[in-house]
Amino acid sequence: MTEVSQITAPSGVAVDFGGTKISATRLVNGAPQDSLKVATDGTASAAEQVAAICDLLDQLALQPQEVVGVALAGRVDREGCWHALNTETLSDVQAVPLRAMLSERLARPVAVQNDAVAAAIGEYHFGAGQGCRDFAFLTVSTGVGGGLVLDGRPVISARGLAGHVGFTTSTLGDRRCGTGRMNTVESRASGRAIAHYAAEMGQDGLTAKDVFEAHLAGKDWASELIATSAQAVAELIGNLTSLLDLDRVAIGGSIGMAEGYLDQVRAHLAAEPAIFRPDVVPVALRAEAAHVGVLTLR
């Protein structure tokens, strides 16, 4: 585990590189001032992905004195190298020395970290994790990710794998996910999974957002898919709590924050014995959690 060296509200420019979009935000004392975003091209080369990050920073008119942090989908190891875990999300990112590349290109030190780990740090210090010691952040979006803060310290491992809770197995899983593992939480609960199972039901060409809208419109097939996703996440929370004795879990992401989803997770979790039911809350910082967290690491 690594101590967070700074817990005052950060200032600087942060990039959040996710499975569907890349956003860059200027923060002043933790408050967003300017923000830009573009769609992620999951098939782009590593060099093109780095160029996309730098283009956003250029568009925000990055200043020489500003600190920079980058939060990313995938593993970030202790040397600052970036590795995709799910090749369905990023197909050509392996062992990219991102911290060194960006630090040289931008002529300053650049913090790089997994996006969910960064979001966990942001939420722990400035959002939904305040006041507890053992905390997990879960994002349910294109994929399922997580970050952990235990005994007040973020869990950051040498290979950058710690916190990738979406790649643990689920009793509801029945297929291989993009990591090569079978029956993972991500392969059952994520936005990509929801779209996959919708197509299996004959609902071709729909996104997870489309499925959620169908669920809210009362379509039984869509409600079944959303309920299964929420059940898989509830099972994950129970499993994590049995291992880590969590006080609180905050849920974010486009699906995690969608109307009624958190209530479904709580309802499924209620079937667990009380000791396996931590406090489950929505994220407080929403889309800014990773931005705040990665700059806190600076």
XYZ file of C-alpha atoms in Angstrom:
298
model
C 0.000 0.000 0.000
C 1.115 3.554 -0.707
C 0.488 6.609 1.422
C -1.259 9.538 -0.255
C 1.185 12.382 0.227
C -1.287 15.254 -0.165
C -4.888 15.499 0.978
C -5.661 19.141 0.308
C -8.036 19.804 -2.580
C -5.803 19.678 -5.665
C -5.252 22.091 -8.524
C -3.953 21.186 -11.968
C -5.070 19.502 -15.169
C -6.261 15.897 -15.101
C -7.113 13.462 -17.871
C -9.493 10.525 -17.404
C -9.010 7.968 -20.191
C -11.986 5.607 -20.105
C -13.385 2.878 -22.287
C -15.791 5.163 -24.155
C -14.442 8.690 -23.670
C -11.351 10.696 -22.770
C -11.924 13.805 -20.668
C -9.546 16.530 -19.549
C -10.419 18.963 -16.762
C -8.687 21.910 -15.140
C -9.225 21.928 -11.370
C -8.664 24.818 -8.988
C -8.742 23.730 -5.345
C -10.674 20.636 -6.385
C -13.329 22.518 -8.361
C -13.598 21.968 -12.137
C -13.083 25.081 -14.244
C -12.668 23.975 -17.858
C -13.353 20.576 -19.383
C -13.157 18.867 -22.764
C -13.907 15.335 -23.888
C -13.631 13.161 -26.976
C -14.697 9.618 -27.781
C -12.186 6.840 -27.124
C -10.974 4.911 -30.152
C -10.409 1.473 -28.671
C -8.624 0.235 -31.804
C -6.080 3.069 -32.002
C -2.381 2.374 -31.566
C -0.607 3.242 -28.336
C 1.069 6.213 -30.032
C -2.318 7.475 -31.216
C -3.764 7.128 -27.704
C -0.909 9.181 -26.254
C -1.419 11.772 -28.993
C -5.126 11.980 -28.098
C -4.210 12.740 -24.477
C -1.747 15.446 -25.514
C -4.217 16.967 -27.983
C -6.757 17.458 -25.200
C -4.128 19.071 -22.990
C -3.173 21.390 -25.845
C -6.816 22.341 -26.359
C -7.075 23.231 -22.661
C -4.023 25.495 -23.103
C -1.924 23.705 -20.492
C 0.267 26.218 -18.664
C 3.951 25.639 -17.796
C 3.329 25.798 -14.042
C 0.335 23.428 -13.984
C 0.652 19.916 -12.609
C -0.743 17.059 -14.681
C -2.259 13.706 -13.761
C -3.640 10.992 -16.030
C -6.088 8.290 -14.911
C -6.586 5.362 -17.279
C -8.588 2.224 -17.908
C -6.257 -0.759 -17.562
C -3.224 -1.564 -15.443
C -0.624 1.025 -14.522
C 2.429 -0.600 -12.989
C 4.893 0.876 -10.523
C 7.157 2.079 -13.354
C 4.277 4.033 -14.877
C 3.747 1.637 -17.787
C 0.214 1.267 -19.126
C -1.252 -2.138 -20.010
C -4.749 -2.941 -21.285
C -6.356 -5.851 -19.463
C -9.529 -6.162 -21.503
C -8.574 -6.115 -25.174
C -12.232 -5.661 -26.113
C -11.889 -2.149 -24.686
C -8.330 -1.217 -25.735
C -6.849 -3.512 -28.349
C -3.311 -2.154 -28.758
C -2.054 -0.933 -25.384
C 0.651 -3.083 -23.790
C 3.679 -1.991 -21.749
C 3.399 1.645 -22.872
C 5.871 3.723 -20.784
C 3.256 6.420 -20.375
C 4.628 8.264 -17.358
C 8.033 8.646 -19.013
C 6.545 9.583 -22.394
C 4.230 12.244 -20.997
C 6.782 13.614 -18.543
C 9.254 14.107 -21.384
C 6.712 15.517 -23.810
C 5.179 17.908 -21.263
C 8.484 18.789 -19.561
C 7.216 18.083 -16.042
C 6.491 15.101 -13.776
C 3.157 13.463 -14.634
C 1.219 11.199 -12.269
C -0.414 8.194 -13.952
C -2.772 5.735 -12.276
C -5.660 3.395 -13.003
C -8.874 5.397 -13.272
C -10.839 3.473 -10.639
C -7.953 3.611 -8.155
C -7.719 7.360 -8.753
C -11.483 7.711 -8.284
C -11.309 5.737 -5.025
C -8.662 8.141 -3.719
C -10.715 11.162 -4.758
C -13.911 9.832 -3.189
C -12.139 8.723 -0.015
C -10.649 12.128 0.735
C -13.239 14.480 -0.735
C -16.427 12.530 -1.430
C -18.410 9.460 -0.450
C -15.561 7.770 1.430
C -15.007 10.494 3.994
C -15.228 9.339 7.584
C -14.496 5.631 7.060
C -11.295 3.568 7.110
C -11.983 0.661 4.746
C -13.576 1.808 1.520
C -14.187 0.570 -2.015
C -15.136 2.511 -5.110
C -16.895 0.520 -7.842
C -17.597 1.764 -11.332
C -20.191 0.037 -13.491
C -19.877 1.450 -16.976
C -18.359 0.103 -20.210
C -16.562 -2.294 -17.862
C -16.620 -2.969 -14.129
C -13.692 -1.575 -12.161
C -12.736 -0.756 -8.634
C -10.333 0.920 -6.284
C -9.644 0.159 -2.626
C -8.605 2.249 0.359
C -7.813 0.067 3.373
C -6.908 1.424 6.792
C -6.823 4.850 5.180
C -4.313 3.935 2.449
C -4.957 3.297 -1.249
C -4.077 -0.189 -2.422
C -1.562 0.280 -5.256
C 0.343 -2.814 -6.335
C 3.595 -3.300 -8.252
C 1.911 -4.692 -11.381
C -1.115 -2.422 -11.107
C -3.566 -5.313 -10.877
C -4.897 -4.614 -7.371
C -8.440 -3.275 -7.430
C -9.487 -4.830 -10.743
C -12.456 -6.395 -9.004
C -14.497 -6.721 -12.189
C -12.265 -9.610 -13.203
C -13.214 -11.719 -10.193
C -15.663 -14.500 -10.970
C -19.435 -14.394 -10.612
C -21.904 -17.230 -10.118
C -24.021 -15.476 -12.761
C -21.316 -15.525 -15.435
C -21.436 -17.910 -18.372
C -18.850 -16.682 -20.878
C -15.272 -15.528 -21.315
C -14.458 -11.845 -20.885
C -11.890 -9.792 -22.758
C -9.173 -10.632 -20.219
C -9.409 -14.327 -21.087
C -10.958 -15.210 -17.715
C -14.223 -17.121 -17.572
C -17.421 -15.959 -15.870
C -16.214 -12.614 -14.543
C -18.353 -9.909 -12.979
C -17.482 -7.647 -15.905
C -18.654 -10.236 -18.431
C -22.089 -10.225 -16.745
C -22.635 -6.754 -15.271
C -20.889 -4.234 -17.536
C -22.384 -2.083 -20.246
C -20.622 -4.163 -22.863
C -22.101 -7.321 -21.308
C -25.613 -5.870 -21.176
C -25.428 -5.079 -24.897
C -24.073 -8.581 -25.606
C -26.915 -10.330 -23.791
C -29.478 -8.027 -25.392
C -28.225 -9.165 -28.802
C -28.537 -12.793 -27.672
C -32.193 -12.027 -26.905
C -32.682 -10.774 -30.455
C -32.267 -7.081 -29.606
C -29.407 -6.421 -32.018
C -27.512 -3.155 -32.262
C -28.505 -1.765 -28.867
C -26.180 -0.035 -26.428
C -26.420 -0.431 -22.665
C -28.074 3.000 -22.584
C -30.727 1.748 -25.011
C -31.330 -1.306 -22.827
C -31.655 0.842 -19.714
C -34.177 3.076 -21.451
C -36.144 -0.020 -22.462
C -36.039 -1.177 -18.832
C -37.417 2.164 -17.631
C -40.120 1.876 -20.290
C -41.223 -1.418 -18.740
C -39.735 -3.922 -21.200
C -39.381 -7.202 -19.297
C -36.398 -8.477 -21.290
C -34.465 -5.286 -20.520
C -35.431 -5.299 -16.845
C -34.125 -8.861 -16.580
C -30.723 -7.792 -17.922
C -30.452 -4.794 -15.594
C -31.510 -6.893 -12.594
C -28.873 -9.519 -13.385
C -26.200 -6.831 -13.659
C -27.211 -5.386 -10.281
C -27.264 -8.853 -8.724
C -23.728 -9.554 -9.962
C -22.517 -6.271 -8.447
C -24.252 -7.043 -5.136
C -22.575 -10.457 -5.077
C -19.236 -8.745 -5.713
C -19.811 -6.368 -2.790
C -20.574 -9.275 -0.467
C -17.451 -11.113 -1.599
C -15.220 -8.063 -1.179
C -16.634 -7.451 2.282
C -15.928 -11.038 3.331
C -12.293 -10.527 2.309
C -11.703 -6.927 3.382
C -14.362 -6.086 5.996
C -15.397 -2.949 4.128
C -17.163 -0.089 5.905
C -18.562 1.534 2.797
C -18.829 1.015 -0.954
C -19.513 3.889 -3.361
C -20.915 3.060 -6.784
C -20.365 5.212 -9.857
C -20.151 4.880 -13.620
C -22.794 5.515 -16.259
C -24.731 2.378 -15.309
C -23.991 2.571 -11.593
C -25.434 6.099 -11.464
C -28.405 5.337 -13.722
C -31.913 5.760 -12.348
C -32.847 2.990 -9.922
C -29.693 0.900 -10.386
C -28.245 1.509 -6.918
C -31.591 0.594 -5.348
C -31.498 -2.732 -7.191
C -27.968 -3.428 -5.954
C -29.054 -2.698 -2.383
C -32.114 -4.928 -2.756
C -30.008 -7.875 -3.924
C -27.418 -7.230 -1.219
C -30.189 -7.367 1.403
C -30.337 -11.136 0.824
C -26.843 -11.442 2.332
C -26.283 -11.858 6.097
C -25.894 -8.483 7.782
C -22.150 -8.811 8.357
C -21.564 -8.929 4.581
C -23.582 -5.760 3.923
C -21.486 -2.574 4.083
C -22.985 0.851 3.616
C -23.611 1.204 -0.151
C -23.829 4.786 -1.388
C -23.658 6.748 -4.641
C -20.457 8.525 -5.550
C -20.306 12.154 -4.496
C -17.802 13.552 -6.999
C -19.372 11.780 -9.980
C -17.288 12.253 -13.146
C -14.671 14.344 -11.316
C -13.599 11.602 -8.884
C -10.726 10.276 -11.007
C -9.583 13.800 -11.908
C -9.417 14.815 -8.248
C -7.821 11.536 -7.179
C -5.010 11.443 -9.707
C -4.027 15.026 -8.897
C -4.079 14.165 -5.193
C -1.275 11.695 -5.957
C 0.942 14.512 -7.233
